[in-house]
Coordinates of C-alpha atoms and ligand atoms in Angstrom, one line a residue:
M1 CA 153.8 -114.0 16.1
I2 CA 151.1 -111.9 14.5
D3 CA 151.6 -111.2 10.9
T4 CA 151.6 -107.3 11.0
Q5 CA 151.8 -107.0 7.2
E6 CA 149.9 -104.0 5.9
I7 CA 146.4 -104.8 4.7
E8 CA 145.5 -103.4 1.3
V9 CA 143.3 -100.3 1.7
Q10 CA 140.8 -98.9 -0.8
R11 CA 139.9 -95.6 0.7
T12 CA 136.5 -94.0 0.5
E13 CA 136.2 -90.8 -1.6
H14 CA 133.3 -89.5 0.4
S15 CA 133.9 -89.6 4.1
R16 CA 130.6 -89.3 6.0
L17 CA 132.4 -88.2 9.2
S18 CA 131.3 -84.5 9.1
E19 CA 127.6 -85.6 8.9
I20 CA 127.6 -87.5 12.3
N21 CA 126.4 -85.9 15.5
F22 CA 128.7 -87.5 18.1
K23 CA 126.6 -85.9 20.9
N24 CA 123.6 -88.0 20.1
L25 CA 124.5 -91.5 18.9
P26 CA 121.9 -94.2 18.6
F27 CA 123.2 -97.8 19.2
G28 CA 124.4 -99.6 16.1
K29 CA 122.8 -97.4 13.4
V30 CA 125.8 -95.3 12.2
F31 CA 128.7 -97.0 10.5
S32 CA 132.3 -95.7 10.0
D33 CA 133.7 -95.0 6.6
H34 CA 135.5 -98.4 6.1
A35 CA 135.0 -102.1 6.6
L36 CA 137.4 -105.1 6.5
I37 CA 136.5 -108.0 4.2
A38 CA 138.1 -111.4 3.8
K39 CA 137.0 -114.4 1.8
Y40 CA 137.5 -118.0 2.4
T41 CA 137.7 -120.1 -0.7
N42 CA 139.5 -123.3 -1.9
G43 CA 140.1 -124.2 1.7
E44 CA 141.9 -121.0 2.7
W45 CA 141.6 -117.4 3.7
Q46 CA 142.4 -115.0 0.9
A47 CA 144.2 -111.7 1.7
P48 CA 141.9 -109.4 3.7
K49 CA 141.1 -105.9 2.3
I50 CA 139.9 -102.7 3.8
I51 CA 137.2 -101.1 1.6
P52 CA 134.6 -98.3 1.8
Y53 CA 131.7 -99.3 4.0
G54 CA 128.7 -100.2 1.9
D55 CA 126.2 -102.8 0.8
I56 CA 127.4 -106.3 -0.2
H57 CA 126.1 -108.4 -3.0
L58 CA 125.0 -112.0 -2.2
S59 CA 123.1 -114.8 -4.1
P60 CA 119.6 -115.3 -2.8
A61 CA 120.7 -119.0 -2.3
T62 CA 123.5 -117.9 0.1
S63 CA 123.6 -120.8 2.6
A64 CA 123.8 -118.6 5.8
L65 CA 120.5 -117.0 4.9
H66 CA 118.8 -120.4 4.9
Y67 CA 120.6 -122.5 7.4
G68 CA 122.2 -120.0 9.7
Q69 CA 125.9 -120.6 9.5
A70 CA 126.6 -117.2 11.0
V71 CA 128.7 -116.2 14.0
F72 CA 129.8 -112.8 15.3
E73 CA 131.7 -110.9 17.9
G74 CA 131.4 -107.6 19.8
M75 CA 134.1 -105.3 21.1
K76 CA 134.5 -101.6 21.9
A77 CA 137.4 -99.2 21.1
F78 CA 137.9 -96.2 23.4
K79 CA 140.1 -93.2 23.1
N80 CA 142.3 -92.6 26.1
P81 CA 143.1 -89.1 27.4
D82 CA 146.2 -89.0 25.2
G83 CA 144.1 -89.7 22.1
E84 CA 145.4 -93.3 21.7
I85 CA 143.0 -96.1 20.9
L86 CA 142.3 -98.9 23.3
V87 CA 140.7 -102.2 22.5
F88 CA 140.0 -104.5 25.4
R89 CA 141.4 -108.1 25.2
P90 CA 140.7 -108.7 21.5
E91 CA 142.5 -112.0 21.7
K92 CA 139.7 -113.3 23.9
N93 CA 137.2 -112.5 21.2
H94 CA 139.4 -114.0 18.6
E95 CA 139.5 -117.3 20.6
R96 CA 135.8 -117.2 21.1
I97 CA 134.8 -116.6 17.4
N98 CA 136.9 -119.6 16.6
R99 CA 135.1 -121.7 19.2
S100 CA 131.8 -120.5 17.8
A101 CA 133.0 -121.2 14.3
E102 CA 134.1 -124.7 15.2
R103 CA 130.6 -125.6 16.6
L104 CA 129.0 -124.4 13.4
C105 CA 131.4 -126.3 11.2
M106 CA 133.0 -123.0 9.9
P107 CA 136.7 -122.3 9.4
K108 CA 138.9 -120.7 12.0
I109 CA 139.9 -117.1 11.4
T110 CA 143.6 -116.2 11.5
E111 CA 145.1 -113.8 14.0
H112 CA 146.3 -111.6 11.1
I113 CA 142.8 -111.2 9.8
F114 CA 141.1 -110.8 13.2
I115 CA 143.5 -108.9 15.4
E116 CA 145.6 -107.1 12.8
G117 CA 142.4 -106.5 10.9
I118 CA 140.8 -104.7 13.8
K119 CA 144.0 -102.6 14.4
Q120 CA 144.4 -101.4 10.9
L121 CA 140.7 -100.8 10.3
V122 CA 140.2 -98.9 13.5
S123 CA 143.4 -97.0 12.9
L124 CA 142.2 -95.8 9.5
D125 CA 138.9 -94.7 11.0
R126 CA 140.4 -93.4 14.2
N127 CA 138.5 -90.1 13.9
W128 CA 135.3 -92.0 14.2
V129 CA 136.2 -93.2 17.7
P130 CA 134.1 -90.9 20.0
N131 CA 135.6 -88.7 22.7
E132 CA 132.3 -88.2 24.5
P133 CA 131.9 -89.9 27.9
D134 CA 130.0 -93.2 27.8
S135 CA 130.6 -93.3 24.0
S136 CA 132.9 -95.7 22.1
M137 CA 133.3 -97.4 18.8
Y138 CA 131.5 -100.7 18.7
I139 CA 133.4 -103.3 16.6
R140 CA 131.4 -106.0 15.0
P141 CA 133.4 -108.9 13.3
F142 CA 131.2 -111.6 11.7
M143 CA 131.4 -114.6 9.4
I144 CA 128.8 -116.2 7.2
G145 CA 128.7 -119.3 4.9
T146 CA 128.3 -118.0 1.3
D147 CA 127.8 -121.1 -0.9
P148 CA 124.9 -120.4 -3.3
F149 CA 123.5 -123.9 -2.6
L150 CA 120.3 -125.1 -1.0
G151 CA 121.6 -128.5 0.1
V152 CA 122.0 -128.7 3.9
K153 CA 125.7 -129.1 4.4
P154 CA 128.6 -126.9 5.7
S155 CA 129.4 -124.2 3.2
D156 CA 132.7 -124.4 1.3
D157 CA 133.1 -120.7 1.0
Y158 CA 132.8 -118.0 3.7
L159 CA 132.8 -114.3 4.1
F160 CA 134.4 -112.6 7.1
M161 CA 133.9 -108.9 7.7
I162 CA 134.5 -106.3 10.4
I163 CA 132.3 -103.2 10.6
T164 CA 132.5 -100.5 13.2
S165 CA 129.9 -98.2 14.6
P166 CA 130.4 -95.2 17.0
V167 CA 127.9 -95.7 19.8
G168 CA 126.5 -94.0 22.9
P169 CA 125.3 -96.0 26.0
Y170 CA 123.4 -99.2 25.3
Y171 CA 121.1 -99.1 28.4
S172 CA 120.6 -95.6 29.8
K173 CA 118.9 -96.5 33.0
P174 CA 118.7 -99.4 35.5
L175 CA 116.8 -102.4 34.2
H176 CA 113.6 -104.3 35.0
L177 CA 114.3 -108.0 34.3
K178 CA 112.0 -111.0 34.4
V179 CA 113.0 -114.6 35.2
E180 CA 111.8 -116.6 32.1
T181 CA 110.2 -119.9 33.0
E182 CA 108.4 -120.8 29.8
F183 CA 110.8 -120.3 26.8
T184 CA 114.4 -121.5 26.6
R185 CA 117.5 -119.8 25.2
A186 CA 119.9 -122.7 25.2
A187 CA 120.0 -126.4 26.1
K188 CA 122.9 -128.6 27.1
G189 CA 124.7 -129.9 24.0
G190 CA 123.4 -127.0 21.9
V191 CA 125.0 -123.7 20.7
G192 CA 124.3 -121.5 23.7
F193 CA 128.0 -121.0 24.3
A194 CA 128.6 -119.7 20.8
K195 CA 127.9 -116.2 19.5
A196 CA 125.8 -117.8 16.8
A197 CA 123.2 -115.6 15.0
G198 CA 120.3 -118.1 15.5
N199 CA 120.5 -117.8 19.3
Y200 CA 119.4 -114.2 19.0
A201 CA 116.5 -114.9 16.6
S202 CA 115.0 -117.5 18.9
A203 CA 115.2 -115.1 21.9
M204 CA 113.2 -112.3 20.1
L205 CA 109.7 -113.5 20.6
P206 CA 110.1 -114.2 24.4
A207 CA 111.8 -110.8 24.8
K208 CA 109.1 -109.0 22.9
K209 CA 106.3 -110.6 25.0
A210 CA 108.1 -109.4 28.1
Q211 CA 108.7 -105.9 26.7
N212 CA 104.9 -105.7 26.1
Q213 CA 104.6 -106.0 29.9
G214 CA 107.1 -103.2 30.4
I215 CA 110.0 -105.5 31.1
D216 CA 113.4 -104.6 29.6
Q217 CA 115.0 -108.0 29.2
L218 CA 114.8 -111.6 30.3
I219 CA 116.9 -113.7 32.7
W220 CA 117.1 -117.1 31.0
T221 CA 116.9 -120.3 33.1
D222 CA 118.0 -123.9 32.3
A223 CA 116.1 -125.7 29.6
K224 CA 115.4 -128.8 31.6
E225 CA 113.6 -127.5 34.7
H226 CA 113.7 -123.7 34.5
K227 CA 115.1 -123.8 38.0
Y228 CA 118.6 -122.3 37.7
L229 CA 119.6 -118.8 36.5
E230 CA 121.7 -118.8 33.3
E231 CA 122.3 -115.4 31.7
A232 CA 120.5 -112.5 30.1
G233 CA 121.1 -113.1 26.4
T234 CA 123.5 -110.2 25.8
M235 CA 125.1 -110.1 29.2
N236 CA 126.1 -112.5 31.9
M237 CA 124.4 -112.2 35.3
M238 CA 126.0 -111.6 38.7
A239 CA 124.4 -111.4 42.2
V240 CA 125.7 -110.2 45.6
I241 CA 124.3 -112.2 48.6
D242 CA 125.9 -111.9 52.0
G243 CA 128.7 -109.8 50.6
K244 CA 129.7 -112.6 48.2
L245 CA 129.8 -112.2 44.4
I246 CA 128.0 -115.1 42.8
T247 CA 127.7 -116.1 39.2
P248 CA 126.8 -119.3 37.4
P249 CA 129.6 -121.3 35.9
T250 CA 129.8 -121.1 32.1
G251 CA 129.2 -124.4 30.2
S252 CA 127.5 -125.3 26.9
T253 CA 124.5 -123.1 27.6
I254 CA 126.1 -119.9 28.8
L255 CA 128.3 -117.6 26.7
A256 CA 131.7 -117.1 28.4
G257 CA 131.8 -113.3 28.5
V258 CA 135.1 -111.4 28.4
T259 CA 133.5 -108.8 30.7
R260 CA 132.4 -111.6 33.1
E261 CA 135.9 -113.1 33.3
S262 CA 137.6 -109.7 33.7
F263 CA 135.0 -108.7 36.4
L264 CA 135.7 -111.9 38.4
I265 CA 139.5 -111.3 38.2
L266 CA 139.2 -107.7 39.4
S267 CA 136.7 -108.7 42.2
R268 CA 139.0 -111.5 43.5
E269 CA 142.0 -109.1 43.4
A270 CA 139.9 -106.5 45.4
G271 CA 139.5 -109.2 48.1
Y272 CA 135.9 -110.1 47.5
I273 CA 134.7 -113.7 47.8
V274 CA 133.7 -114.9 44.4
E275 CA 131.6 -118.1 43.9
E276 CA 131.1 -119.6 40.5
R277 CA 128.2 -121.9 41.2
P278 CA 124.7 -122.6 40.1
I279 CA 122.1 -120.1 41.4
A280 CA 118.7 -121.6 42.0
I281 CA 115.8 -119.3 41.2
E282 CA 114.3 -120.3 44.5
E283 CA 117.4 -119.0 46.3
L284 CA 117.4 -115.8 44.2
I285 CA 113.7 -115.1 44.9
S286 CA 113.9 -116.0 48.5
V287 CA 116.7 -113.5 49.1
A288 CA 115.0 -110.9 47.0
R289 CA 111.8 -111.4 49.1
S290 CA 113.7 -111.0 52.4
G291 CA 115.6 -107.9 51.2
K292 CA 118.9 -109.8 51.2
L293 CA 119.6 -109.6 47.5
E294 CA 122.2 -106.9 47.8
E295 CA 123.0 -106.5 44.2
L296 CA 121.9 -108.0 40.9
F297 CA 123.5 -106.9 37.6
G298 CA 124.5 -107.9 34.1
V299 CA 127.9 -107.6 32.6
G300 CA 128.8 -107.5 28.9
T301 CA 130.7 -105.4 26.3
A302 CA 127.6 -103.6 25.0
A303 CA 125.9 -103.0 28.3
T304 CA 129.1 -102.7 30.4
T305 CA 127.6 -103.0 34.0
A306 CA 123.8 -103.0 33.9
H307 CA 122.2 -102.7 37.3
V308 CA 118.9 -104.4 37.8
A309 CA 116.4 -102.2 39.7
K310 CA 113.4 -104.5 39.5
L311 CA 113.1 -108.3 39.3
S312 CA 109.9 -110.0 38.3
Y313 CA 109.2 -113.7 38.8
E314 CA 105.8 -115.2 38.0
D315 CA 103.3 -112.7 39.6
E316 CA 105.8 -111.0 41.9
T317 CA 108.0 -108.0 41.3
F318 CA 110.8 -107.1 43.7
E319 CA 112.4 -103.6 44.1
L320 CA 116.1 -104.2 44.6
P321 CA 118.3 -101.9 46.8
P322 CA 119.1 -98.4 45.6
I323 CA 121.9 -98.4 42.9
E324 CA 124.1 -96.0 45.0
S325 CA 124.2 -98.6 47.8
R326 CA 125.7 -101.3 45.6
K327 CA 129.3 -101.8 46.5
I328 CA 130.8 -104.4 44.2
S329 CA 129.0 -103.6 41.0
N330 CA 129.8 -99.9 41.4
Q331 CA 133.4 -100.4 42.5
I332 CA 134.5 -103.1 40.1
G333 CA 132.3 -101.8 37.3
N334 CA 133.9 -98.4 37.5
Q335 CA 137.4 -99.9 37.7
L336 CA 136.7 -102.0 34.6
I337 CA 135.3 -99.2 32.5
G338 CA 138.2 -97.0 33.7
I339 CA 140.7 -99.6 32.5
K340 CA 138.9 -99.8 29.1
M341 CA 138.9 -96.0 28.8
G342 CA 142.5 -95.6 29.8
T343 CA 141.8 -93.6 33.0
V344 CA 142.7 -96.5 35.4
E345 CA 146.1 -98.2 35.2
D346 CA 145.9 -101.4 33.0
V347 CA 148.1 -103.6 35.2
H348 CA 147.1 -106.8 33.4
N349 CA 148.1 -105.4 30.0
W350 CA 144.6 -106.1 28.8
N351 CA 144.3 -103.3 26.3
M352 CA 145.6 -103.4 22.7
K353 CA 146.8 -99.8 22.3
F354 CA 147.6 -98.0 19.0
Ligands
PLP1 C1 128.2 -111.2 23.9 C2 127.4 -111.9 24.9 C3 127.6 -111.8 26.3 C4 128.7 -110.8 26.8 O1 129.9 -111.2 26.4 P1 131.2 -110.1 26.5 O2 132.3 -110.9 26.0 O3 131.3 -109.8 27.9 O4 130.7 -109.0 25.7 C5 126.8 -112.5 27.1 N1 125.9 -113.3 26.7 C6 125.6 -113.5 25.4 C7 124.6 -114.4 25.0 C8 126.3 -112.7 24.4 O5 126.0 -112.9 23.2

């Protein structure tokens, strides 16, 4: 049972809502009026509070700033045609932040703070959830170690917060991706499966180098041989070859996306053959070269379904089939976004609605 007790609210006296242009939202730069905050001290979580969004005060010795005990999550809230708010499978994100936390020696977050926290925070700022097509409210829970201590050890105290941001689309056009064969995102036994802050820092230089060559994002490969496709760093990758939907299995190096899992469930239900198996880069490139790579796309909360228009590998660049011709990514991608927005029936009861 979730503890549905009311969370204490300190309301803002200066709502910024009227200053926001909902027709032109950048990703992740505008924040709603309120945030949720909870502190972990003396070995337990203290009562969460909802407070006006604003700067937080930290010691310069805060351990997360030095040693990276920091994990986060990402979700989206949509408004359905009746004006109700939908949040897609938040219990999956709750489970995942706790798996990430465990790997980084951080405490588990309670359902009351995470799930009920999202519900009460987003309810309070419900007028910040956009109505515009392709727009939503991005929900960012995160936790950091807060001990003001420079010794390398797990922090005793932690801060958990949820901030929310009304957003437009993340990628506005089909992508040009490159298979990365020099740098590594995650190695077996590491933290690749966790939404841990450090994973994103180490991916920035390789991504920037690729962006300097006009490439949008990287497709990461295994750390050992750079021979197998892993994921794209903010989204899981899927390919369609011979009419079959293929995606690598998740393990310690691939983040288990909620979008990925949901996409596979809907694809199987629609009668498609789904294979969760390693995809060799050699196979991917050979089908791309012979024109048999029917679809290639990324799936993730931020990006939704991101079609890949061009694929680069070493000195070659392949133009993939026209986006309109892509059956599975269009059909299932539209079904999934429809469920999230409340325009397609949610037969799995995936949405938390309030
Ligand atoms: C968040 C994330 C994804 C996508 O996960 P969803 O739960 O579908 O949003 C994929 N890969 C990485 C590395 C991520 O951080």
